[in-house]
PDB file of C-alpha atoms in Angstrom:
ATOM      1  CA  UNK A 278       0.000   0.000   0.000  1.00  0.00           C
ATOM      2  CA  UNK A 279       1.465   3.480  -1.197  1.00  0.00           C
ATOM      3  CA  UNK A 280       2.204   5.528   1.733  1.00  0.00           C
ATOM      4  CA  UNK A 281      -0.341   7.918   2.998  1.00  0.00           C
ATOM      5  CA  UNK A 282      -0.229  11.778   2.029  1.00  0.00           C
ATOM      6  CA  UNK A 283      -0.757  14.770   3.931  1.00  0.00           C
ATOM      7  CA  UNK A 284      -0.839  17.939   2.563  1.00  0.00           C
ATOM      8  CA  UNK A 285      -0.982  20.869   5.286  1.00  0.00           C
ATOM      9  CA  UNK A 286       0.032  24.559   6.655  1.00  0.00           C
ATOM     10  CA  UNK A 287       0.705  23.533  10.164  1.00  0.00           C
ATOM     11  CA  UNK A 288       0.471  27.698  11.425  1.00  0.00           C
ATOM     12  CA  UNK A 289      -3.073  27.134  11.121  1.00  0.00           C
ATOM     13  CA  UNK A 290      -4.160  24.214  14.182  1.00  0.00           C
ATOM     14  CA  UNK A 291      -6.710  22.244  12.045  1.00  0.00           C
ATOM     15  CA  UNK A 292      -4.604  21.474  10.187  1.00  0.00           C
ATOM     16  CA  UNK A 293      -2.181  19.971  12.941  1.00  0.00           C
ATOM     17  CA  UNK A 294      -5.108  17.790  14.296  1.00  0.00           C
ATOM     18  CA  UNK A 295      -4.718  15.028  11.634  1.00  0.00           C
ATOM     19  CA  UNK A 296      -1.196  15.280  12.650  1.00  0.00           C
ATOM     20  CA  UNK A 297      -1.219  14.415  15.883  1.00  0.00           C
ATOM     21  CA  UNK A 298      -3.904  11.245  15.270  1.00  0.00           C
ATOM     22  CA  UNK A 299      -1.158  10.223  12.561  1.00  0.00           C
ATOM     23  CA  UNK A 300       1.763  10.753  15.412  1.00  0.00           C
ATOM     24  CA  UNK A 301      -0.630   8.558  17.666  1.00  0.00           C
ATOM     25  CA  UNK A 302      -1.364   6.318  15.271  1.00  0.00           C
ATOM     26  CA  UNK A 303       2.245   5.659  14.112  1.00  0.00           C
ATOM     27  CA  UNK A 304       1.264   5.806  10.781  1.00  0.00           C
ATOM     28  CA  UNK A 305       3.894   6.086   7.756  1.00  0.00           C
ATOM     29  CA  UNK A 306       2.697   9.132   5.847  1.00  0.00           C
ATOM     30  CA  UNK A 307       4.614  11.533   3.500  1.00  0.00           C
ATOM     31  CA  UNK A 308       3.891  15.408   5.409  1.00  0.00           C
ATOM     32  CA  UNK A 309       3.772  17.796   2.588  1.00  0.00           C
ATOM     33  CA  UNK A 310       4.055  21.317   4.184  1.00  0.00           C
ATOM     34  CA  UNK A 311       2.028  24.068   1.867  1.00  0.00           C
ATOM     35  CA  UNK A 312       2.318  27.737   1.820  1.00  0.00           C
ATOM     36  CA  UNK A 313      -0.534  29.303   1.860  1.00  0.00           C
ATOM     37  CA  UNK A 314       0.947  33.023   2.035  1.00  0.00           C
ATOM     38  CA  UNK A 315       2.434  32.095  -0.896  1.00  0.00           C
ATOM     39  CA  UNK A 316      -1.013  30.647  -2.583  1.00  0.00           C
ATOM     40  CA  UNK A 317       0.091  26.916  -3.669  1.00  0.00           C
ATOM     41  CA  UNK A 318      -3.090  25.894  -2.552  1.00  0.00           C
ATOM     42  CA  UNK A 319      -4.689  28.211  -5.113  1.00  0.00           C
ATOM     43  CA  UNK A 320      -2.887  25.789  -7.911  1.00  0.00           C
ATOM     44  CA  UNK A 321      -4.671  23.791 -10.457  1.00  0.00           C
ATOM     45  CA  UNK A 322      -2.783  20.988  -8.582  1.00  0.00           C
ATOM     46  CA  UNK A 323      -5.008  21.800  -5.710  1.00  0.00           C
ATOM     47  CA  UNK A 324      -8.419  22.610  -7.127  1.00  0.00           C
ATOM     48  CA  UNK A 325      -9.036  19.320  -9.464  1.00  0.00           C
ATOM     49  CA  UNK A 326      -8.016  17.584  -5.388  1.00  0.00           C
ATOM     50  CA  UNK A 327     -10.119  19.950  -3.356  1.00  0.00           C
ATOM     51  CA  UNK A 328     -12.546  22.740  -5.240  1.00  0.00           C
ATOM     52  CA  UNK A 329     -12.511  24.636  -1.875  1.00  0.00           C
ATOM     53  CA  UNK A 330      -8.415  24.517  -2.294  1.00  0.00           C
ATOM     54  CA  UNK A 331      -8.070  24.692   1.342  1.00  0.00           C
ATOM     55  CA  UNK A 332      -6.073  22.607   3.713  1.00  0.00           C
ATOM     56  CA  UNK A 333      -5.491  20.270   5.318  1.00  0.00           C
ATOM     57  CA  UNK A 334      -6.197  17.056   2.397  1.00  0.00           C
ATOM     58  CA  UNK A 335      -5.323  13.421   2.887  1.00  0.00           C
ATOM     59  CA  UNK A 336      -4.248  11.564   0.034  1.00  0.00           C
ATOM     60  CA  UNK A 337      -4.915   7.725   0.737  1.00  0.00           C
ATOM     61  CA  UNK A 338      -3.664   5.433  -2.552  1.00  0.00           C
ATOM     62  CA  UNK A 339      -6.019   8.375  -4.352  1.00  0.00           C
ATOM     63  CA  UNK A 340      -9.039   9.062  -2.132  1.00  0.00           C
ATOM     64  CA  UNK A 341      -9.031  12.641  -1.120  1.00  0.00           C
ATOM     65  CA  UNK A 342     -10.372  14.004   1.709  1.00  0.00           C
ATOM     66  CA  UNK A 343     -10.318  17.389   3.381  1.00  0.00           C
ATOM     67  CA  UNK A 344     -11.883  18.622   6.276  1.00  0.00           C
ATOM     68  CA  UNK A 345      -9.308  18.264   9.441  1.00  0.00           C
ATOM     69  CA  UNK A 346     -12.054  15.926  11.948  1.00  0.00           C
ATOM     70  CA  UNK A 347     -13.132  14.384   9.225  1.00  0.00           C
ATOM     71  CA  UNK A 348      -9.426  13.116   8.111  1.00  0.00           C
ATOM     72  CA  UNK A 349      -9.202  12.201  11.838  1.00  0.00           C
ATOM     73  CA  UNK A 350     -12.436   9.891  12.029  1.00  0.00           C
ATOM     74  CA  UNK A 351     -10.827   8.333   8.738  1.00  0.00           C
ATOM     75  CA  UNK A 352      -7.328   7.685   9.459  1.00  0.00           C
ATOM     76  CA  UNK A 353      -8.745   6.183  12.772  1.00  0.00           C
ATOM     77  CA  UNK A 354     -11.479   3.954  11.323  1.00  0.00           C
ATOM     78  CA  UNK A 355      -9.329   2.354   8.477  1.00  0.00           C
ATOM     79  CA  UNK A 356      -5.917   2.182  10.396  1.00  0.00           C
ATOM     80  CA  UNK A 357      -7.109   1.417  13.871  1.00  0.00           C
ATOM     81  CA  UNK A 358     -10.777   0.226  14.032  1.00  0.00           C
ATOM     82  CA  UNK A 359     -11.329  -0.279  17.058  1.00  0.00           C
ATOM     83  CA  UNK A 360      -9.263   2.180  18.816  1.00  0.00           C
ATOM     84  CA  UNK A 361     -10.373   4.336  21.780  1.00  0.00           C
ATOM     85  CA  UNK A 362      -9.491   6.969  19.919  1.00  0.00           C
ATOM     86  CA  UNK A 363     -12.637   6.892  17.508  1.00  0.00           C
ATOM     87  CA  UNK A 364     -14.443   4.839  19.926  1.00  0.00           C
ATOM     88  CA  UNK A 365     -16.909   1.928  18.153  1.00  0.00           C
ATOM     89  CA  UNK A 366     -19.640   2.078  21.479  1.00  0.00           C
ATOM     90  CA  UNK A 367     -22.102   4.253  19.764  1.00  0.00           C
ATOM     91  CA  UNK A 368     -22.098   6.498  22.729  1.00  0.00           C
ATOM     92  CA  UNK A 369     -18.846   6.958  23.632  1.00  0.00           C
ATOM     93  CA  UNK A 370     -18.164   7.801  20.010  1.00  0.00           C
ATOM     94  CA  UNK A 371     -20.994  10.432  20.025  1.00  0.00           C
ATOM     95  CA  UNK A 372     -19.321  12.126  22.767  1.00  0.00           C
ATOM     96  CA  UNK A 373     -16.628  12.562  20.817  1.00  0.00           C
ATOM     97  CA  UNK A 374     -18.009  13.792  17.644  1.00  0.00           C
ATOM     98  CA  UNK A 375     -20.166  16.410  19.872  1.00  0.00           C
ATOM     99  CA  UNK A 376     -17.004  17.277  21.216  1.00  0.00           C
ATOM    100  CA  UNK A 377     -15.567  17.729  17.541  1.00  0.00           C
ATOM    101  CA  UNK A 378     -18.422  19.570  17.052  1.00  0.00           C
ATOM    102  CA  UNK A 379     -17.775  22.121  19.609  1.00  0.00           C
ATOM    103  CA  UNK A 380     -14.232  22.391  18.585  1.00  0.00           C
ATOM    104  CA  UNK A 381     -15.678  23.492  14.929  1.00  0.00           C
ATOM    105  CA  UNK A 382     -17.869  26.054  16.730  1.00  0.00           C
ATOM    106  CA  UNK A 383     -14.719  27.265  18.696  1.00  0.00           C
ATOM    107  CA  UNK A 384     -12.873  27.626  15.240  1.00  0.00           C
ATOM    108  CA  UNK A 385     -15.771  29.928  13.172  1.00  0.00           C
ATOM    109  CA  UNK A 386     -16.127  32.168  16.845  1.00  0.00           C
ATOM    110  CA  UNK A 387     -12.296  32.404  16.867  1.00  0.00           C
ATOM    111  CA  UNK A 388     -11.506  32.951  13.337  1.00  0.00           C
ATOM    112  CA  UNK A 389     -14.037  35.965  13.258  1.00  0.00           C
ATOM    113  CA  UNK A 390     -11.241  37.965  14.485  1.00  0.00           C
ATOM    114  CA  UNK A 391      -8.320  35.843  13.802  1.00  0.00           C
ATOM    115  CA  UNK A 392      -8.665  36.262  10.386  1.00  0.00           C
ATOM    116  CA  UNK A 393      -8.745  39.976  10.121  1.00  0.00           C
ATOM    117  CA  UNK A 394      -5.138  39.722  12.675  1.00  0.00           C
ATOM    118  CA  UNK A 395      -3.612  37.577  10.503  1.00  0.00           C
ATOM    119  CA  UNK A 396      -4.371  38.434   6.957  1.00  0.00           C
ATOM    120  CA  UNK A 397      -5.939  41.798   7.184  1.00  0.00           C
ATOM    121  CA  UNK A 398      -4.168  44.189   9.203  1.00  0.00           C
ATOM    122  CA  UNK A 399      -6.240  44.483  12.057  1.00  0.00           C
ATOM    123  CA  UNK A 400      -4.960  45.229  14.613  1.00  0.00           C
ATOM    124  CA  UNK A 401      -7.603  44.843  17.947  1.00  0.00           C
ATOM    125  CA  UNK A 402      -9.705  41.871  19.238  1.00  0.00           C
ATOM    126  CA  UNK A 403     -13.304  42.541  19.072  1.00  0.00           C
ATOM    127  CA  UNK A 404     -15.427  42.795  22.412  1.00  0.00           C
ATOM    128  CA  UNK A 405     -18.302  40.275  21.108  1.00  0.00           C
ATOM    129  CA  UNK A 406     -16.486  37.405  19.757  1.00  0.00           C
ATOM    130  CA  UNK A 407     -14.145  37.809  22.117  1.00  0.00           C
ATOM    131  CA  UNK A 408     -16.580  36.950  25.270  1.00  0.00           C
ATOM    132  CA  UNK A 409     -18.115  34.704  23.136  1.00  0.00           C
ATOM    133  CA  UNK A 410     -14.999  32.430  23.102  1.00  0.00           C
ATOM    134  CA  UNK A 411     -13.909  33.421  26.520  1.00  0.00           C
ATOM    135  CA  UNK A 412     -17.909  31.484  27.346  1.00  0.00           C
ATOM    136  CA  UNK A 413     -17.378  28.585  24.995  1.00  0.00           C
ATOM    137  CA  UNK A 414     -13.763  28.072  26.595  1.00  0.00           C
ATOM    138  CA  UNK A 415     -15.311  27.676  30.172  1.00  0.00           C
ATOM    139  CA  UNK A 416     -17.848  25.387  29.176  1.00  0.00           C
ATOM    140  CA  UNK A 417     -15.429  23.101  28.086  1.00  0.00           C
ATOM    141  CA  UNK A 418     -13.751  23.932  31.206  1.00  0.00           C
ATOM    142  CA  UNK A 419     -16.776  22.852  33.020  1.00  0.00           C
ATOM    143  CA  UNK A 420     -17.174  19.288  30.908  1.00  0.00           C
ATOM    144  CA  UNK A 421     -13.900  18.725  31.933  1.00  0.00           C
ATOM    145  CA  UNK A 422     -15.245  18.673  35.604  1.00  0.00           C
ATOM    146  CA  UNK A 423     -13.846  14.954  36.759  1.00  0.00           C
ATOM    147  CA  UNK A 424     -12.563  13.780  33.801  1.00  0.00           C
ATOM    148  CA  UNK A 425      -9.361  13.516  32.347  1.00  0.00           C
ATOM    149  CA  UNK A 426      -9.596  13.816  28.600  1.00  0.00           C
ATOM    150  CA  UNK A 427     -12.309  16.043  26.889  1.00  0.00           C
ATOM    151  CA  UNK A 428     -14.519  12.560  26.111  1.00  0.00           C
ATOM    152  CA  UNK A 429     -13.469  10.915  28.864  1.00  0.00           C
ATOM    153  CA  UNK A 430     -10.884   9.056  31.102  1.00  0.00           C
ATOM    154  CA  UNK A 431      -8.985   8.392  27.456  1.00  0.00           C
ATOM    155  CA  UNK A 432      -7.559  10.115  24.994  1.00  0.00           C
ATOM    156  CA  UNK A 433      -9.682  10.466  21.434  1.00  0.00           C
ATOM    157  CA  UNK A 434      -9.206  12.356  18.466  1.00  0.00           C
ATOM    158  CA  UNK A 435     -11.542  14.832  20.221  1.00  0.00           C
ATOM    159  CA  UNK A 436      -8.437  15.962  22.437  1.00  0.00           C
ATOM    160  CA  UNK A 437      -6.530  16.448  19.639  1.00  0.00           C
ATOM    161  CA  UNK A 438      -8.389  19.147  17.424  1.00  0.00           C
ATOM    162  CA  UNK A 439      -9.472  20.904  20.743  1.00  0.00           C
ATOM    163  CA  UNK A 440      -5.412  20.877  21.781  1.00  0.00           C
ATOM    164  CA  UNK A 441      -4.619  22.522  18.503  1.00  0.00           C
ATOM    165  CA  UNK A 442      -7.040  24.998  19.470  1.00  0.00           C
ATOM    166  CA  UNK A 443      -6.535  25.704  22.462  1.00  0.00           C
ATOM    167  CA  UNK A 444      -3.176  26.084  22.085  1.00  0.00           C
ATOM    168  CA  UNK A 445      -3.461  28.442  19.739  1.00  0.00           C
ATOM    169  CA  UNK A 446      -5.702  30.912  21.896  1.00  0.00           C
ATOM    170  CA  UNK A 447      -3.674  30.164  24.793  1.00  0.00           C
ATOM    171  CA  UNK A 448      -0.192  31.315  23.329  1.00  0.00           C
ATOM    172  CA  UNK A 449      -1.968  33.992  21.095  1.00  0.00           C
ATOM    173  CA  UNK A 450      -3.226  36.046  24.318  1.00  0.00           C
ATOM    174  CA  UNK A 451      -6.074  34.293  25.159  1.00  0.00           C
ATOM    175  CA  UNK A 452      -7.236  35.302  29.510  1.00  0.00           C
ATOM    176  CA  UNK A 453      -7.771  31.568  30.398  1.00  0.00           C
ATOM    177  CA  UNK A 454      -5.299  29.995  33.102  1.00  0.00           C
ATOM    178  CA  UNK A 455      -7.646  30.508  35.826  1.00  0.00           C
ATOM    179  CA  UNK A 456      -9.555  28.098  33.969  1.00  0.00           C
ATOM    180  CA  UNK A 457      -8.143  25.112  36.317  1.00  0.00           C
ATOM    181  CA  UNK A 458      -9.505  21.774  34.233  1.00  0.00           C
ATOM    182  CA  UNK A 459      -9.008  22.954  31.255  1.00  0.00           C
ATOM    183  CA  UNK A 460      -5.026  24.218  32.024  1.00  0.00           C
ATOM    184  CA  UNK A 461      -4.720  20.650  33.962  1.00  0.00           C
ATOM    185  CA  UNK A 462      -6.257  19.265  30.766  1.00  0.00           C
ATOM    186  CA  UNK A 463      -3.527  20.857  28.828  1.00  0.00           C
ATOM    187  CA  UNK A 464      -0.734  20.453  30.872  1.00  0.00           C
ATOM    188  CA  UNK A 465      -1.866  16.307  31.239  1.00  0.00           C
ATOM    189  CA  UNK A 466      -1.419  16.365  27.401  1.00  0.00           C
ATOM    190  CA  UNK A 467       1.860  16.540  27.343  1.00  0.00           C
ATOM    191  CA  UNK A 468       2.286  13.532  27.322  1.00  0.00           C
ATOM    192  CA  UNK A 469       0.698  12.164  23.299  1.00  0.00           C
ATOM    193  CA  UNK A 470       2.925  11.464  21.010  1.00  0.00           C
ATOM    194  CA  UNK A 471       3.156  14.390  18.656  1.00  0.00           C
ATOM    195  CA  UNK A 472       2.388  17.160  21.379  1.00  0.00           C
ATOM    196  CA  UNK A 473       5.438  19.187  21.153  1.00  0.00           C
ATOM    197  CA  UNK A 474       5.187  19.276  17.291  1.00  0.00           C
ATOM    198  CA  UNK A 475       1.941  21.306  17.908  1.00  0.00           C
ATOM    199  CA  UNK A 476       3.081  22.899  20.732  1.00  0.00           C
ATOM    200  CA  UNK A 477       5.879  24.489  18.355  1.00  0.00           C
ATOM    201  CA  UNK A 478       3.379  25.724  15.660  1.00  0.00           C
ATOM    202  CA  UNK A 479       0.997  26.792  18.488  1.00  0.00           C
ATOM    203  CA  UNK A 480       3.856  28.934  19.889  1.00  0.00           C
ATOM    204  CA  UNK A 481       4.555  30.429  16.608  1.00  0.00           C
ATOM    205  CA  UNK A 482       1.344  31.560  15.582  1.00  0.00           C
ATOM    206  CA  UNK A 483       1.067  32.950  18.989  1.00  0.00           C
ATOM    207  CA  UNK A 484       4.104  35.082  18.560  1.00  0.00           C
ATOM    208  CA  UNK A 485       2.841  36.426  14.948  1.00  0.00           C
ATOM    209  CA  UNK A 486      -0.465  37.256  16.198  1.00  0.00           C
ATOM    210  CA  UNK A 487       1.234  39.310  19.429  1.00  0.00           C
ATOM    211  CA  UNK A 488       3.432  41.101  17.065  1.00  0.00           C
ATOM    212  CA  UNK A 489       0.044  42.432  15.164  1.00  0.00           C
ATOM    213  CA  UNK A 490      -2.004  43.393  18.159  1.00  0.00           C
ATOM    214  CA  UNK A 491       1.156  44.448  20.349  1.00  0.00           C
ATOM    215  CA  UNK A 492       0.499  43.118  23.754  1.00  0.00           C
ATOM    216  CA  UNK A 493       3.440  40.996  25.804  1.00  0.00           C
ATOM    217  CA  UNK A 494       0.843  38.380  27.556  1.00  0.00           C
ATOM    218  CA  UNK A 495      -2.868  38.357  27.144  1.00  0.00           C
ATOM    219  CA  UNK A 496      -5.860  40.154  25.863  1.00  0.00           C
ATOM    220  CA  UNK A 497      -7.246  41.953  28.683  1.00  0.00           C
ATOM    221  CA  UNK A 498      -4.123  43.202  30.120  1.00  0.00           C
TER     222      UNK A 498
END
């Protein structure tokens, strides 16, 4: 079987996700890194793969698929059926995919005014979407009431989109360590395979988005 391949702009954490359930996975896969301030993922190459041309895409022996939790729930199911990481009990795994779910709802609130930082030259965070990730972060914090993982006592794929996340706010500013479960949360992932990879990118973007908003440690100093 021809090697898996990943196509992906690690700065941005969706993209990282499907990393780190390949990391846990120990799968063999070729990591193409794409620039996407240069616009290679606006090439032909690109849109006859993914008409959207965005990132990340998995290239399995010629099935394409894009969509970060979606790559995850498919690297899982064909690689590792059975794995706690994509659970088989139908409600365990629902847990997880309405944790996925939040993590996608934590990505549109947050890119509202990422977006704008990044590639736009703003150069403030908004008020509204602002408290309106601030809330959605201490829900989570609130599900993680007793539990070790976001799904659970285990580790899922769940964990891993909401680490790239998370990480990303955290490093980019974001008010949150008095948020105890979810910084004990963070701090307990330390330990998957693959988390200093992110943690790297994470940092990164964090610096860049700093540098456009000028503050030294978080948002609402």
């Amino acid at each position: 079987m021809a090697p898996l391949k990943y196509y992906c702009y690690p700065e941005g954490s969706p993209n990282r996700a499907p990393l780190l359930t390949i990391r846990n996975l120990n799968l063999e896969a070729e990591i193409i890194f794409v620039d996407i301030r240069k616009g290679e993922h606006l090439s032909e190459k690109f849109r006859k793969m993914n008409p959207q041309q965005c990132l990340p895409i998995l290239d399995d022996n010629g099935f394409i698929l894009w969509e970060s939790r979606a790559i995850s729930q498919y690297l899982v199911t064909t690689r590792a059926p059975g794995s706690s990481l994509y659970p088989t009990d139908p409600q365990k795994r629902a847990i997880v995919d309405a944790r996925l779910n939040l993590d996608c709802t934590l990505h549109a609130v947050s890119r509202a005014f990422f977006y704008p930082i990044h590639s736009m030259g703003e150069t403030t965070i908004p008020e509204l979407p602002k408290q309106r990730l601030y809330k959605l972060l201490s829900c989570l914090n609130d599900m993680l009431e007793g539990k070790a993982f976001v799904a659970g006592d285990e580790p899922t794929i769940a964990d891993f989109s909401l680490l790239t996340s998370f990480s990303s706010y955290y490093h980019a500013g974001a008010n949150v360590k008095h948020l105890k479960n979810l910084m004990a949360w963070y701090k307990r992932c330390e330990t998957l395979p693959g988390f200093q990879e992110n943690e790297n990118e994470a940092i990164a973007y964090g610096k860049l988005i700093k540098s456009k908003i000028n503050i030294k440690d978080h948002w609402d100093e």
